[in-house]
CSV table of C-alpha atoms and ligand atoms in Angstrom, one decimal:
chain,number,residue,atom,x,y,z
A,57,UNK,CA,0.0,0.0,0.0
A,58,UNK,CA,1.4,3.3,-1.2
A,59,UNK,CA,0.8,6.6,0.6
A,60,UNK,CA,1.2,10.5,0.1
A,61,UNK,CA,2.7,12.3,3.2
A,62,UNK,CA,2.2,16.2,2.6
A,63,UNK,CA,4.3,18.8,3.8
A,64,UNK,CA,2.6,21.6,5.9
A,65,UNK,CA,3.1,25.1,6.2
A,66,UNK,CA,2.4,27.8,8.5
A,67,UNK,CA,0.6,31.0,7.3
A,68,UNK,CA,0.7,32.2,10.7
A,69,UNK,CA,2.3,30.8,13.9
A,70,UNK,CA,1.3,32.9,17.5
A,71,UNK,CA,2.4,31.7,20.7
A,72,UNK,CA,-0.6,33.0,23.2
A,73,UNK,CA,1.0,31.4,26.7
A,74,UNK,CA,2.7,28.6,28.3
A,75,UNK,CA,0.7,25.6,29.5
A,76,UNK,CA,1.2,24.0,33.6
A,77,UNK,CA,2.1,20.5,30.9
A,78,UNK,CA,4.9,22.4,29.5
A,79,UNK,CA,3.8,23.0,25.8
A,80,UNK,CA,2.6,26.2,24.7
A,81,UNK,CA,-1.0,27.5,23.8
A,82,UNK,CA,-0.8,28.3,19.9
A,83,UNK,CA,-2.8,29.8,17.2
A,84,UNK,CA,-1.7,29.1,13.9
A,85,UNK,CA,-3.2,28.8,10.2
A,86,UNK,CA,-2.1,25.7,8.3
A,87,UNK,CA,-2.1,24.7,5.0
A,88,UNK,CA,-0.5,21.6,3.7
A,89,UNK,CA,1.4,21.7,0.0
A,90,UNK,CA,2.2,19.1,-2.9
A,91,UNK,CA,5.8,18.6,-1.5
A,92,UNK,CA,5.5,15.4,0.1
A,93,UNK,CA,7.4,11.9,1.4
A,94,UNK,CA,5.7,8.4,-0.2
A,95,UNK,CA,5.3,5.8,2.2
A,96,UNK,CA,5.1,2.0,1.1
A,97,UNK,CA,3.4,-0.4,3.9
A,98,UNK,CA,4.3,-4.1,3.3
A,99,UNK,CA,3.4,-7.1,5.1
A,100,UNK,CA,5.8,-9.1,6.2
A,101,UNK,CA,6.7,-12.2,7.4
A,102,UNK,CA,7.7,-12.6,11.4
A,103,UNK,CA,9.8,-9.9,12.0
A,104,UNK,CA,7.7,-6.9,13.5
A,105,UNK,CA,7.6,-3.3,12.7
A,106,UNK,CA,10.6,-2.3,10.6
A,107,UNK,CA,11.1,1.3,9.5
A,108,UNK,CA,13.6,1.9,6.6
A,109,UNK,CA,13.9,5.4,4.6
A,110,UNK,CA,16.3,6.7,1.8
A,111,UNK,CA,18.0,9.4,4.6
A,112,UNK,CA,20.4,7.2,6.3
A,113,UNK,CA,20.4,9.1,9.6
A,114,UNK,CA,16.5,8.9,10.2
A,115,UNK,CA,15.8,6.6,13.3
A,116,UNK,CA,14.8,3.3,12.3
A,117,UNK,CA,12.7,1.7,15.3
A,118,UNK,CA,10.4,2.9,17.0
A,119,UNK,CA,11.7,6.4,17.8
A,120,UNK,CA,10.7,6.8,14.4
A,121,UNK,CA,7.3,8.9,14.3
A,122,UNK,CA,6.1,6.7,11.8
A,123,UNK,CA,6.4,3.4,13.6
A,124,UNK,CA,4.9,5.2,16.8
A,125,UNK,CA,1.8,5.8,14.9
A,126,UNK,CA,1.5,2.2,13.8
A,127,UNK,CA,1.9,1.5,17.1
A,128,UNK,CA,-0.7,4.0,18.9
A,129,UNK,CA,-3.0,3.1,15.9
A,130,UNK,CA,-2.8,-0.7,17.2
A,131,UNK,CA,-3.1,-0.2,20.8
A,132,UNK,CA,-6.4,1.8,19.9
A,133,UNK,CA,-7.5,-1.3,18.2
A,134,UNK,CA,-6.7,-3.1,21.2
A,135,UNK,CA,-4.7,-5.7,19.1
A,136,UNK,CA,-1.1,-6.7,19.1
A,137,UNK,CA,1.9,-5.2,16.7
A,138,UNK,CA,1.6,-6.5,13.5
A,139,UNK,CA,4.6,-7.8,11.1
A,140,UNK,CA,4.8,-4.3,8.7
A,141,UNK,CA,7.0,-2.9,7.0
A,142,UNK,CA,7.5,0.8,6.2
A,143,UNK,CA,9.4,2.3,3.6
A,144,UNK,CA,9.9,6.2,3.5
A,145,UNK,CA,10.8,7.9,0.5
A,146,UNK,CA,11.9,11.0,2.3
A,147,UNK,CA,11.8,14.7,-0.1
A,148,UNK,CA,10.4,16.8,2.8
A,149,UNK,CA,13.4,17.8,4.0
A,150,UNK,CA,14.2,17.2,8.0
A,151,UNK,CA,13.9,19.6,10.6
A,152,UNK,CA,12.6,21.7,8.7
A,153,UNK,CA,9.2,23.7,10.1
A,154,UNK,CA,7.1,21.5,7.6
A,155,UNK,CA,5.8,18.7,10.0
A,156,UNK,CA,7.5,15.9,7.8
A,157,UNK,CA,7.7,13.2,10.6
A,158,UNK,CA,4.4,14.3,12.0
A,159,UNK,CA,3.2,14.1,8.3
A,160,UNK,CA,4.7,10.5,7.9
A,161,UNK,CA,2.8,9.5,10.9
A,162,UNK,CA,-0.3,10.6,9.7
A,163,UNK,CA,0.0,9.4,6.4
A,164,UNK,CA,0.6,5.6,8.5
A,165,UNK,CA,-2.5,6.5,10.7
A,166,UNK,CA,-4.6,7.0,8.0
A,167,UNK,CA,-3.1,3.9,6.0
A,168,UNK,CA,-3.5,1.7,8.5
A,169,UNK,CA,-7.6,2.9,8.9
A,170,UNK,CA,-7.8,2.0,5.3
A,171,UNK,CA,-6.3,-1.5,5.2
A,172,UNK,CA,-8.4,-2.3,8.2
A,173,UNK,CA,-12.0,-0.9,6.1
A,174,UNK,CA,-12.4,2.9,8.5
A,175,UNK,CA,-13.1,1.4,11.8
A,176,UNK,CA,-12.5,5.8,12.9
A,177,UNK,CA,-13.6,8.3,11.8
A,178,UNK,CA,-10.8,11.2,10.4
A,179,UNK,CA,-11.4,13.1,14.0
A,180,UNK,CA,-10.8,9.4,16.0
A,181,UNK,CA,-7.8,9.0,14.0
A,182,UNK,CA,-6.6,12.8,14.6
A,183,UNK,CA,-7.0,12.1,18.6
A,184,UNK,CA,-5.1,9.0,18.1
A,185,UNK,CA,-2.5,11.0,16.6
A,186,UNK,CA,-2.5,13.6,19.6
A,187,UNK,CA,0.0,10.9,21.3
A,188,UNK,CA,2.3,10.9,18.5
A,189,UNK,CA,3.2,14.6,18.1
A,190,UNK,CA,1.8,17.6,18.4
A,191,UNK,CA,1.1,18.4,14.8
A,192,UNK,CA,0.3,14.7,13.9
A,193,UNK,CA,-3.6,15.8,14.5
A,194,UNK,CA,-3.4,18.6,11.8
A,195,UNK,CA,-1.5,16.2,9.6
A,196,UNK,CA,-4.0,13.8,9.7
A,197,UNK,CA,-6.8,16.5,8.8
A,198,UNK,CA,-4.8,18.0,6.4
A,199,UNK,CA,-5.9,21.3,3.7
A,200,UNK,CA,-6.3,24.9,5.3
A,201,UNK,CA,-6.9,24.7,9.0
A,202,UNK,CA,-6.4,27.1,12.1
A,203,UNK,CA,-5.3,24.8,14.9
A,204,UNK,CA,-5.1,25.7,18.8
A,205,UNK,CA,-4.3,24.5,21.7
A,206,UNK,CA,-1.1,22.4,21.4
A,207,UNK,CA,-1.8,22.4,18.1
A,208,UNK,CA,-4.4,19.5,18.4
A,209,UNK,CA,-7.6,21.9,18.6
A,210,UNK,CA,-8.5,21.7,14.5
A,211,UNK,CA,-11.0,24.3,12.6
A,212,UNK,CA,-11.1,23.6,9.0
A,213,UNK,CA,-11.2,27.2,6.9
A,214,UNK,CA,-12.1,28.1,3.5
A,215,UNK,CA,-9.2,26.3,1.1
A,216,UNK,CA,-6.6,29.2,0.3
A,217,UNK,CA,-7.2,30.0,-3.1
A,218,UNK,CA,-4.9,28.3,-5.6
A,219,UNK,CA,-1.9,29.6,-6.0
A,220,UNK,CA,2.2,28.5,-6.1
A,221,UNK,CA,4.4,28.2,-3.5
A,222,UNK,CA,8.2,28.5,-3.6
A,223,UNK,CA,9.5,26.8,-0.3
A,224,UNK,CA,13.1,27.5,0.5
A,225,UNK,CA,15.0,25.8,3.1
A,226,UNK,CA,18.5,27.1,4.1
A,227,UNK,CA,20.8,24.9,5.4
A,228,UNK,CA,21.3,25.2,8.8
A,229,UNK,CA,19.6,23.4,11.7
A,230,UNK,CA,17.2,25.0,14.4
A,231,UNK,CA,15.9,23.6,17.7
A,232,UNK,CA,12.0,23.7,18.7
A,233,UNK,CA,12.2,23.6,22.5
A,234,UNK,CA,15.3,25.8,22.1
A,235,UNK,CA,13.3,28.6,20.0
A,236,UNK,CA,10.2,27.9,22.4
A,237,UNK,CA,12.5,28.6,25.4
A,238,UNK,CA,13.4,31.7,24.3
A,239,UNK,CA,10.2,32.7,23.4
A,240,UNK,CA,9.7,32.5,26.9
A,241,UNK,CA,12.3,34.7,27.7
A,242,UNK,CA,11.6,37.4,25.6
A,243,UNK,CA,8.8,39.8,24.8
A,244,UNK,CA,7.0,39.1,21.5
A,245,UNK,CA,7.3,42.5,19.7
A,246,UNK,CA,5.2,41.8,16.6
A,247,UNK,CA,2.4,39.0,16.3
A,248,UNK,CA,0.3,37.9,13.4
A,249,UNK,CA,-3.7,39.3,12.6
A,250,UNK,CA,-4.5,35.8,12.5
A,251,UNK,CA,-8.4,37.2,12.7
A,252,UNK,CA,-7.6,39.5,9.7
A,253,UNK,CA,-5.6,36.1,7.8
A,254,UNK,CA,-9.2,34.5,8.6
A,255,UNK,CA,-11.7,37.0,7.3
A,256,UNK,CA,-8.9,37.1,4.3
A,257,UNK,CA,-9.3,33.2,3.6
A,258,UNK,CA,-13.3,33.6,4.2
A,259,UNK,CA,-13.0,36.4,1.5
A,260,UNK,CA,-10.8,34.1,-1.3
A,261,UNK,CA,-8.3,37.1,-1.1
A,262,UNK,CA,-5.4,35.6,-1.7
A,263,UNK,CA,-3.2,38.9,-1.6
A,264,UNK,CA,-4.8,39.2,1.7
A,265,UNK,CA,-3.6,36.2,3.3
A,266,UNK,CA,-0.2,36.7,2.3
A,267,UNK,CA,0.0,40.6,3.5
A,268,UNK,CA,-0.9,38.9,6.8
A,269,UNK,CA,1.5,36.0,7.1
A,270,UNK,CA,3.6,36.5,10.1
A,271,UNK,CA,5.3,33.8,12.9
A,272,UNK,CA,6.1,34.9,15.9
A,273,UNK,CA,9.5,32.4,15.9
A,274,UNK,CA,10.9,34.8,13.2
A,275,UNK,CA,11.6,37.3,16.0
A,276,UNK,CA,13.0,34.9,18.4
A,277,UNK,CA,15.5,33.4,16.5
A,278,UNK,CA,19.2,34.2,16.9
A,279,UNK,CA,20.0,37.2,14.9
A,280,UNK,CA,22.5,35.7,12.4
A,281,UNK,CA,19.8,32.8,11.9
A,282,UNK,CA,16.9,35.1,11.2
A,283,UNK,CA,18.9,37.2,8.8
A,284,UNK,CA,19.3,34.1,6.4
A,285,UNK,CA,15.7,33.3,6.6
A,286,UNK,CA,14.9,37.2,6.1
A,287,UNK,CA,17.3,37.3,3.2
A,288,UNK,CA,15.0,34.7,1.5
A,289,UNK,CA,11.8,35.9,1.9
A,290,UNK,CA,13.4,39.8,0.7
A,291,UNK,CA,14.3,37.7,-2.3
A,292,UNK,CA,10.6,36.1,-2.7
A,293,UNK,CA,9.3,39.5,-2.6
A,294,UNK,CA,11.6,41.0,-4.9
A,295,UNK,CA,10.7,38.0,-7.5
A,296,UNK,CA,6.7,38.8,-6.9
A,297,UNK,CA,5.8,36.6,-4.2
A,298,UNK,CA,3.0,38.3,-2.0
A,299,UNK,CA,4.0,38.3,0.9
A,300,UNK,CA,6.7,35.3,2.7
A,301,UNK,CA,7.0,33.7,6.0
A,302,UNK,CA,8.9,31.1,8.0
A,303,UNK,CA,7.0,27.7,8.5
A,304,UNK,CA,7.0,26.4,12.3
A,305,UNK,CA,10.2,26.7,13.8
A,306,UNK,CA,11.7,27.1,10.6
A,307,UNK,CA,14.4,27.7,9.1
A,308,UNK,CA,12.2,27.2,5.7
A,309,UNK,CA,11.0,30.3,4.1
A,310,UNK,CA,8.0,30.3,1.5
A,311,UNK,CA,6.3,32.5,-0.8
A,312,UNK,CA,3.3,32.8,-2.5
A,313,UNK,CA,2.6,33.5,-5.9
A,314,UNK,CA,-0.2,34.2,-8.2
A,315,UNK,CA,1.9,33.8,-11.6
A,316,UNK,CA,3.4,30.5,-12.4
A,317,UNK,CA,6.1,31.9,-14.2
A,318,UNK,CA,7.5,34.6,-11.5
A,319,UNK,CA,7.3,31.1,-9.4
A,320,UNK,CA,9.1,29.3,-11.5
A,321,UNK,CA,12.1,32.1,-11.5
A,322,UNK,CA,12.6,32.2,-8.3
A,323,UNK,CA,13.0,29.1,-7.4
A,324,UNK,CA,15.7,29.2,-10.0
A,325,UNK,CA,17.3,32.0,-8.7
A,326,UNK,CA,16.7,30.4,-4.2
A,327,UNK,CA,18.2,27.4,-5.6
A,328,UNK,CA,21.4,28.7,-6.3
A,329,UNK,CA,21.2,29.8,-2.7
A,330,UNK,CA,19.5,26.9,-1.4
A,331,UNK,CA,19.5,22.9,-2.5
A,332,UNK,CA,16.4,22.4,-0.8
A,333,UNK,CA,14.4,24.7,-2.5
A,334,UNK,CA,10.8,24.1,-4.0
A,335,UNK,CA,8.3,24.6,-6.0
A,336,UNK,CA,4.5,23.5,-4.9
A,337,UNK,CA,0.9,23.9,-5.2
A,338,UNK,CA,-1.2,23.8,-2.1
A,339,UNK,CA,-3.0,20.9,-1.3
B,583,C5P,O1,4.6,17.5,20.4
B,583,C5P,P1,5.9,17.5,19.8
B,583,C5P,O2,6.8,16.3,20.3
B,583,C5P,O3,5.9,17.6,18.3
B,583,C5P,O4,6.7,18.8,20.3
B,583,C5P,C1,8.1,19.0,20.2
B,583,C5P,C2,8.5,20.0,21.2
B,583,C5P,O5,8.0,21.3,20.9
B,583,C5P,C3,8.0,19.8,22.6
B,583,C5P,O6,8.9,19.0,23.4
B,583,C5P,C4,7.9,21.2,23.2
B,583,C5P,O7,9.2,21.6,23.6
B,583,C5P,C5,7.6,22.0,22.0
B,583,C5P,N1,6.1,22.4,21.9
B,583,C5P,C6,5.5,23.3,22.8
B,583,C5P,N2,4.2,23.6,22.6
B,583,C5P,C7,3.5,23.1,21.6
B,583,C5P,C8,4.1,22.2,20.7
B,583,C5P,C9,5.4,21.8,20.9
B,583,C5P,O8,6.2,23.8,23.7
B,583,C5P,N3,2.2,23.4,21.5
């Protein structure tokens, strides 16, 4: 059984509090995009959940997301670990802001409720998820969504109107409970108008939603760090994207686009910058 795992992105990312559990009360817009990992689910014969992907360095057992779905999905069932196989064919690149893992977790979850004929319903199978990772819910869901909570509280929205998307990741790594700490720390100066990015999306304005993109991370990241990702989206702009933003904790970088062919050019011109650099539709 063959599976499409979608990359997400963040329109906008606000950090409202900290929680007594230790995670943090968000508001963020989602939308997930045509870049995505393929997962291959084989039965096998006597020898237990085996992960494997094409990135050598991806944890194989069950530290992998992907095998902990499998295994939240079965203990829901109330049945015992079957003999599967999962292959990932990674593209999403890793640490990225774009939910890959959490997005190869869902794409098991909702595998695994297919082979065994829908015995939840998409919302069961988000909750399941909940235990996985914190965007596995929204992953599971999937399209244009505004999720709260610990990111686990789903609204779907209006689908934002078609468009391309040029996703740029730079190549150095970030740390989420590192940039969450520090938002701690520090004052948020600037936050997102996540109610005007909603009345935007209810409206089909496109040029709207991307005026309004903002994550509050961008501001919290080491200086040096967030003038690479700010170099990127000055160069989206300049190209004719609508507006830019950083997805999650980053460091990726997208912009949107109404013409194909101003897309197209500057994902020529980030990918001389930037290997991992893309060129989507949303999804
Ligand atoms: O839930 P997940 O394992 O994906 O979260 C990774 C890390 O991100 C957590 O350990 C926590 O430090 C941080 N986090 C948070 N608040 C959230 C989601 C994640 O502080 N709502």
């Amino acid at each position: 059984m063959e599976v499409q795992a979608y990359a997400k992105l963040n329109l906008s990312l606000d950090i409202l509090g900290k929680r007594p559990d230790g995670y943090h009360e968000l508001r963020m817009v989602m939308q997930s995009i045509s870049l995505a990992d393929t997962l291959t689910l084989t039965e096998h014969g006597g020898e237990g959940l085996r992960v494997r992907a094409n990135l050598h360095f991806l944890p194989t057992g069950e530290r992998n997301l992907a095998a902990a779905a499998a295994l939240r999905f079965w203990e829901a069932r109330g049945q015992e670990p079957e003999d599967l196989d999962i292959a990932i064919e990674k593209r999403i690149p890793v640490c990225a802001g774009m939910a890959g893992g959490s997005s190869d977790a869902a794409a098991v979850l909702r595998a695994l409720n297919a082979r065994a004929g829908e015995p939840f319903s998409p919302l069961e199978l988000a909750k399941i998820g909940e235990r996985v990772g914190s965007d596995v819910p929204y992953c599971v869901l999937g399209g244009t969504a505004l999720a709260e909570g610990r990111g686990e509280i789903l609204t779907p929205l209006p689908p934002l109107p078609a468009c391309w998307v040029v996703v740029c990741k730079p190549d150095f790594p970030v740390s989420t409970p590192e940039l969450f700490a520090q938002a701690d720390r520090v004052k948020l100066r600037c936050r997102p108008d996540t109610r005007g990015l909603l009345a935007a999306l209810e409206a089909g304005d496109l040029g709207g939603v991307a005026r309004r993109m903002y994550n509050v991370f961008e501001d919290v990241m080491p200086p040096r760090l967030h003038a690479r990702v700010a170099e990127i989206k000055n160069e989206l702009i300049q190209r004719g994207a609508l507006g830019a933003c950083m997805s999650g904790s980053g460091p990726t970088a997208f912009g949107l686009f109404d013409r194909e062919g101003a897309a197209e050019e500057a994902r020529a011109a980030l990918r001389e910058r930037c290997r991992d650099t893309f060129l989507c539709r949303t999804v």
